Short mmCIF file of C-alpha atoms in Angstrom, two decimals:
data_model
loop_
_atom_site.label_atom_id
_atom_site.label_comp_id
_atom_site.label_asym_id
_atom_site.label_seq_id
_atom_site.Cartn_x
_atom_site.Cartn_y
_atom_site.Cartn_z
CA MET A 1 16.91 -21.82 -22.98
CA THR A 2 16.15 -25.57 -21.22
CA ASP A 3 16.77 -24.04 -18.01
CA VAL A 4 13.78 -21.40 -18.46
CA ASN A 5 11.29 -24.25 -19.79
CA GLN A 6 12.29 -25.86 -16.48
CA SER A 7 11.31 -22.74 -14.70
CA VAL A 8 8.22 -22.20 -16.50
CA ALA A 9 6.77 -26.15 -16.27
CA SER A 10 7.05 -26.34 -12.52
CA ASP A 11 5.33 -24.60 -9.43
CA PHE A 12 6.45 -23.09 -6.65
CA ILE A 13 6.53 -24.03 -3.19
CA LEU A 14 5.70 -21.18 -0.65
CA VAL A 15 6.74 -21.41 2.97
CA GLY A 16 3.98 -19.53 4.29
CA LEU A 17 3.58 -16.75 7.46
CA PHE A 18 2.44 -19.90 10.05
CA SER A 19 5.20 -22.47 9.53
CA ARG A 20 7.66 -20.70 12.07
CA SER A 21 4.96 -19.53 14.37
CA GLY A 22 4.62 -21.16 17.96
CA SER A 23 0.87 -20.71 17.30
CA PRO A 24 -0.25 -20.64 14.16
CA GLN A 25 -3.81 -20.83 15.12
CA LEU A 26 -3.78 -17.61 16.75
CA LEU A 27 -1.88 -16.07 14.30
CA PHE A 28 -3.80 -16.91 11.14
CA PHE A 29 -7.19 -15.56 13.67
CA LEU A 30 -5.20 -12.57 14.10
CA VAL A 31 -4.39 -12.34 10.02
CA ALA A 32 -7.87 -12.73 9.26
CA VAL A 33 -9.07 -10.36 11.86
CA MET A 34 -7.28 -7.83 10.43
CA PHE A 35 -7.93 -8.96 6.89
CA ILE A 36 -11.41 -8.56 7.15
CA MET A 37 -11.40 -4.91 9.15
CA GLY A 38 -9.06 -3.48 6.51
CA LEU A 39 -11.24 -4.65 3.77
CA LEU A 40 -13.88 -3.61 5.79
CA GLY A 41 -12.94 -0.48 6.22
CA ASN A 42 -11.52 0.75 2.41
CA THR A 43 -14.83 -0.37 0.58
CA THR A 44 -17.11 1.25 3.07
CA LEU A 45 -14.65 4.38 2.52
CA LEU A 46 -14.82 4.19 -1.23
CA PHE A 47 -18.55 3.90 -0.72
CA LEU A 48 -19.31 6.97 0.78
CA ILE A 49 -16.66 8.75 -1.29
CA PHE A 50 -18.76 7.87 -4.20
CA VAL A 51 -22.08 8.30 -2.67
CA ASP A 52 -21.75 11.58 -0.49
CA SER A 53 -21.54 14.55 -2.53
CA ARG A 54 -19.56 16.42 0.18
CA LEU A 55 -16.35 14.03 0.00
CA HIS A 56 -16.33 14.99 -3.60
CA THR A 57 -13.04 16.60 -3.43
CA PRO A 58 -9.39 16.93 -4.12
CA MET A 59 -8.57 15.33 -0.74
CA TYR A 60 -10.97 12.20 -1.29
CA PHE A 61 -10.21 11.58 -4.54
CA LEU A 62 -6.86 10.89 -3.58
CA LEU A 63 -7.84 9.20 -0.80
CA GLY A 64 -10.31 7.20 -3.09
CA GLN A 65 -7.34 5.67 -4.73
CA LEU A 66 -5.48 5.04 -1.66
CA SER A 67 -8.07 2.89 -0.54
CA LEU A 68 -8.16 1.15 -4.09
CA PHE A 69 -5.01 0.30 -3.55
CA ASP A 70 -5.41 -1.06 0.20
CA VAL A 71 -8.04 -3.03 -0.98
CA GLY A 72 -6.20 -4.84 -3.88
CA PHE A 73 -2.78 -5.36 -1.69
CA PRO A 74 -4.19 -7.93 1.04
CA LEU A 75 -6.34 -9.63 -1.54
CA VAL A 76 -3.49 -10.45 -3.90
CA THR A 77 -1.97 -12.11 -1.06
CA ILE A 78 -3.77 -13.47 1.96
CA PRO A 79 -6.56 -15.27 0.94
CA LYS A 80 -3.53 -17.48 -0.98
CA MET A 81 -1.83 -17.91 1.81
CA ALA A 82 -5.05 -18.18 4.39
CA SER A 83 -6.17 -21.26 1.56
CA ASP A 84 -2.70 -22.55 1.52
CA PHE A 85 -2.67 -22.92 5.72
CA LEU A 86 -6.19 -24.80 5.42
CA GLN A 87 -5.41 -27.18 2.89
CA GLY A 88 -1.98 -27.93 4.00
CA GLU A 89 0.10 -27.09 1.19
CA GLY A 90 1.24 -24.19 -0.25
CA SER A 91 1.58 -24.73 -4.18
CA ILE A 92 1.72 -21.53 -6.90
CA SER A 93 1.71 -22.52 -10.55
CA PHE A 94 4.48 -20.29 -12.12
CA GLY A 95 2.05 -17.96 -13.47
CA GLY A 96 0.22 -17.18 -10.38
CA CYS A 97 3.34 -16.13 -9.03
CA ALA A 98 4.15 -13.51 -11.91
CA ALA A 99 0.78 -12.59 -11.02
CA GLN A 100 1.41 -11.85 -7.40
CA ILE A 101 4.91 -9.92 -8.54
CA PHE A 102 3.06 -7.85 -11.10
CA PHE A 103 0.06 -6.61 -9.17
CA LEU A 104 2.21 -6.47 -6.38
CA THR A 105 5.05 -3.97 -7.56
CA LEU A 106 1.90 -2.26 -9.41
CA MET A 107 0.56 -1.55 -6.74
CA GLY A 108 3.46 -0.57 -4.65
CA VAL A 109 4.59 1.74 -6.35
CA ALA A 110 1.91 3.51 -7.56
CA GLU A 111 0.66 3.51 -3.72
CA GLY A 112 4.39 5.10 -3.04
CA ILE A 113 3.87 7.82 -5.30
CA LEU A 114 0.38 8.72 -5.23
CA LEU A 115 1.61 9.36 -0.76
CA ALA A 116 3.65 11.82 -2.07
CA LEU A 117 1.07 13.24 -4.16
CA MET A 118 -1.02 13.54 -0.89
CA SER A 119 1.23 15.12 1.03
CA TYR A 120 1.30 18.03 -1.61
CA ASP A 121 -1.98 18.15 -1.63
CA ARG A 122 -2.32 18.82 2.30
CA TYR A 123 1.16 21.18 1.49
CA VAL A 124 -1.37 22.95 -1.02
CA ALA A 125 -4.25 23.16 1.66
CA VAL A 126 -2.38 24.16 4.61
CA CYS A 127 0.14 26.63 3.13
CA HIS A 128 -1.60 28.09 0.41
CA PRO A 129 -5.33 27.75 1.12
CA LEU A 130 -6.13 31.07 -1.56
CA GLN A 131 -5.17 29.57 -4.09
CA TYR A 132 -6.12 25.20 -3.14
CA SER A 133 -8.82 25.31 -5.91
CA LEU A 134 -6.75 26.53 -8.77
CA LEU A 135 -3.54 24.18 -8.00
CA MET A 136 -5.43 21.45 -6.91
CA ARG A 137 -7.96 21.40 -9.80
CA CYS A 138 -9.99 18.54 -11.45
CA GLN A 139 -7.57 18.00 -14.17
CA VAL A 140 -4.51 18.40 -11.73
CA CYS A 141 -5.61 15.33 -9.73
CA LEU A 142 -6.77 13.45 -12.55
CA LEU A 143 -2.90 13.76 -14.03
CA MET A 144 -1.96 12.79 -10.39
CA VAL A 145 -3.72 9.48 -10.38
CA ILE A 146 -3.13 8.96 -14.03
CA SER A 147 0.90 9.30 -13.31
CA SER A 148 0.63 6.83 -10.62
CA TRP A 149 -0.68 3.96 -12.33
CA LEU A 150 1.55 4.80 -15.29
CA ALA A 151 4.31 4.04 -12.95
CA GLY A 152 3.00 1.33 -11.18
CA VAL A 153 2.38 -0.56 -14.35
CA LEU A 154 5.85 0.62 -15.98
CA ASN A 155 7.84 -0.88 -12.96
CA ALA A 156 5.73 -4.17 -12.69
CA CYS A 157 6.01 -4.76 -16.24
CA ILE A 158 9.66 -4.28 -15.76
CA GLN A 159 10.43 -6.16 -12.34
CA THR A 160 8.22 -9.11 -13.48
CA SER A 161 9.81 -9.53 -16.74
CA ILE A 162 13.39 -9.46 -15.91
CA THR A 163 13.06 -11.82 -12.46
CA LEU A 164 11.13 -14.79 -14.21
CA HIS A 165 13.28 -14.67 -17.06
CA PHE A 166 16.20 -16.01 -14.77
CA PRO A 167 16.49 -20.10 -14.71
CA TYR A 168 14.95 -21.73 -11.23
CA CYS A 169 16.32 -24.85 -12.28
CA ALA A 170 17.48 -25.96 -8.41
CA SER A 171 14.90 -25.32 -5.55
CA HIS A 172 11.48 -24.28 -5.94
CA THR A 173 10.56 -23.73 -2.58
CA VAL A 174 10.07 -19.85 -1.50
CA ASP A 175 10.89 -18.73 1.99
CA HIS A 176 8.30 -16.56 2.01
CA PHE A 177 4.30 -16.49 2.28
CA PHE A 178 3.84 -15.08 -1.42
CA CYS A 179 6.19 -14.31 -4.85
CA GLU A 180 8.56 -11.41 -4.02
CA VAL A 181 11.02 -10.19 -6.16
CA PRO A 182 14.16 -10.49 -3.53
CA ALA A 183 12.73 -14.32 -2.32
CA LEU A 184 12.95 -15.32 -6.20
CA LEU A 185 16.08 -14.31 -6.58
CA LYS A 186 17.48 -16.26 -4.12
CA LEU A 187 16.33 -19.21 -6.11
CA SER A 188 17.79 -18.65 -8.98
CA CYS A 189 20.63 -21.11 -10.61
CA ALA A 190 22.21 -17.96 -12.77
CA ASP A 191 23.70 -15.17 -11.31
CA THR A 192 21.82 -12.63 -9.85
CA SER A 193 24.06 -9.86 -8.37
CA ALA A 194 23.88 -7.31 -11.28
CA TYR A 195 20.31 -6.96 -11.45
CA GLU A 196 19.92 -7.44 -7.31
CA LEU A 197 22.43 -4.25 -7.59
CA ALA A 198 20.16 -3.12 -9.96
CA LEU A 199 16.78 -3.51 -8.45
CA SER A 200 18.45 -1.75 -5.03
CA THR A 201 19.85 1.32 -7.21
CA SER A 202 15.81 1.86 -8.48
CA GLY A 203 14.63 1.25 -5.09
CA VAL A 204 16.79 3.97 -3.87
CA LEU A 205 15.27 6.30 -6.71
CA ILE A 206 11.63 4.85 -6.37
CA LEU A 207 11.39 5.26 -3.01
CA VAL A 208 13.90 8.18 -2.40
CA LEU A 209 12.52 10.83 -4.41
CA PRO A 210 8.78 10.35 -3.20
CA LEU A 211 9.85 10.11 0.27
CA SER A 212 11.64 13.51 -0.25
CA LEU A 213 8.78 15.40 -1.44
CA ILE A 214 7.02 13.57 1.61
CA VAL A 215 9.28 15.39 3.60
CA THR A 216 9.42 18.56 2.26
CA SER A 217 5.84 19.34 2.12
CA TYR A 218 5.25 17.96 6.03
CA GLY A 219 8.08 20.19 6.50
CA HIS A 220 6.48 22.91 5.00
CA VAL A 221 3.58 21.73 7.01
CA LEU A 222 4.36 21.50 10.74
CA GLY A 223 5.85 25.24 9.80
CA ALA A 224 2.87 26.45 9.04
CA VAL A 225 0.86 24.97 12.08
CA LEU A 226 3.40 26.37 14.37
CA ARG A 227 2.60 29.41 13.21
CA MET A 228 -0.99 29.28 14.13
CA ARG A 229 -2.30 31.39 16.85
CA SER A 230 -5.30 29.25 17.92
CA GLU A 231 -4.21 26.24 19.92
CA GLU A 232 -6.73 23.93 19.12
CA ALA A 233 -6.23 24.44 15.70
CA ARG A 234 -2.53 23.82 15.72
CA ARG A 235 -3.25 20.76 18.15
CA LYS A 236 -5.42 19.26 15.79
CA ALA A 237 -3.48 19.82 12.29
CA PHE A 238 -0.18 18.92 14.44
CA THR A 239 -2.15 15.49 15.28
CA THR A 240 -3.29 14.59 12.15
CA CYS A 241 0.28 15.84 10.32
CA SER A 242 1.84 12.81 12.60
CA SER A 243 -0.60 10.31 12.57
CA HIS A 244 -0.13 10.93 8.25
CA ILE A 245 3.96 10.82 8.79
CA ALA A 246 3.36 7.40 11.10
CA ALA A 247 2.03 5.94 7.98
CA VAL A 248 3.78 7.08 5.28
CA GLY A 249 6.79 5.85 7.76
CA LEU A 250 5.38 2.13 8.03
CA PHE A 251 4.98 2.22 4.44
CA TYR A 252 8.17 3.69 3.23
CA GLY A 253 10.43 1.74 6.32
CA ALA A 254 8.95 -1.79 4.67
CA ALA A 255 9.75 -1.07 1.42
CA ALA A 256 13.01 0.48 1.46
CA PHE A 257 14.07 -2.79 3.91
CA MET A 258 12.95 -5.05 0.89
CA TYR A 259 13.97 -3.28 -1.72
CA MET A 260 16.82 -0.81 -0.83
CA VAL A 261 19.08 -3.27 1.52
CA PRO A 262 20.72 -6.60 -0.37
CA GLY A 263 19.53 -9.28 0.19
CA ALA A 264 22.49 -10.93 1.62
CA TYR A 265 21.89 -8.31 4.52
CA HIS A 266 18.29 -9.80 5.73
CA SER A 267 16.77 -13.23 6.53
CA PRO A 268 13.90 -14.55 5.54
CA HIS A 269 12.05 -14.57 9.07
CA GLN A 270 12.77 -10.61 8.40
CA ASP A 271 11.46 -10.48 4.74
CA ASN A 272 8.23 -12.02 5.87
CA THR A 273 7.95 -9.81 8.90
CA VAL A 274 8.52 -6.82 7.29
CA SER A 275 6.32 -7.98 4.13
CA LEU A 276 3.13 -8.23 6.51
CA PHE A 277 3.84 -4.95 7.33
CA TYR A 278 2.77 -3.06 3.64
CA SER A 279 0.82 -6.03 2.24
CA LEU A 280 -1.77 -6.35 5.55
CA ILE A 281 -1.02 -4.10 8.48
CA THR A 282 -0.29 -0.62 6.78
CA PRO A 283 -3.96 -1.01 4.00
CA THR A 284 -5.54 -2.32 7.63
CA LEU A 285 -4.23 0.87 9.47
CA ASN A 286 -4.77 3.51 6.43
CA PRO A 287 -8.62 3.94 6.67
CA LEU A 288 -8.37 4.55 10.27
CA ILE A 289 -5.60 6.92 10.07
CA TYR A 290 -6.48 8.79 6.82
CA SER A 291 -10.13 8.70 7.23
CA LEU A 292 -12.52 7.26 9.40
CA ARG A 293 -11.48 9.90 11.88
CA ASN A 294 -12.49 12.77 10.24
CA ARG A 295 -15.48 14.40 10.78
CA GLU A 296 -16.97 14.44 7.20
CA VAL A 297 -16.43 10.47 6.52
CA TRP A 298 -18.58 10.12 9.72
CA MET A 299 -21.46 12.39 8.61
CA ALA A 300 -21.58 10.89 5.81
CA LEU A 301 -21.45 7.28 7.55
CA VAL A 302 -23.94 8.58 9.43
CA LYS A 303 -26.46 9.94 6.64
CA VAL A 304 -26.55 6.33 4.33
CA LEU A 305 -27.13 4.73 7.52
CA ARG A 306 -29.90 6.95 8.09
CA ARG A 307 -31.31 6.25 4.78
CA ALA A 308 -30.63 2.41 4.72
CA GLY A 309 -33.07 2.54 8.23
CA ARG A 310 -35.64 4.11 6.69
CA ARG A 311 -36.28 2.20 3.44
CA ALA A 312 -35.66 -0.72 5.76
CA LYS A 313 -39.22 0.54 7.88
CA ARG A 314 -40.71 0.67 4.88
#
């Protein structure tokens, strides 16, 4: 109990992403630009989906939820990292560390499940278009979103409570730019091998099951695309599917590396690089890959800008 109290009473020190860079100012600038671009892209998409009735469809409802996660992911990590760099310190309280773990594991699991459900939406739209309105009715979409949130909350509660239950009575220097479970477990002065094995095992279930649905759904979609008679329709559908698969690959590849591969097999530098993919790069790219290239989204954006222009002239 003394060890646990000692860990609760002490702050952690985050090493930061920029400390290993030969040009920390340049890396800070690139991270800041990506953070702002991702925030603008995702909030713009959320706003358009909310105000334009033509975007009140199952696909855009799910995309709106994805944008919500992609706003939250960078907000939990990047502002704190930027503040530490500008102030020249990296301390984070025990409560702050707990909050980072909770919200990141919540959004990570919820987004992984949502990506799988979005692939099912595309499967129904391409392979069963006549039944789309029935299979993707409002109640089904709400159930999809609620289930992803509940799974995320359950996972976050379990991982956060178990991880922070371990005593951290030795070093409190986290060799990472935010509090993440694998990085914290390396600091514990208790035996965490059983929990790390359980974490890798649960990672297989949490990641592989949704990924199996994604592969199956897009496999059927690509099969249907190849059977299309129109060359233009086939090219458009294939381009869309390939970009979606690339985005899914970035997210799941990074998450699998962090949570399915035991910590002894990757270095802190690799952890920082991989974590940057799903905490910043993927959330920045998702609006471009999924939505902002769509004609409906551009039409909604033009409509909003024209309306704003007319109001400004009055």
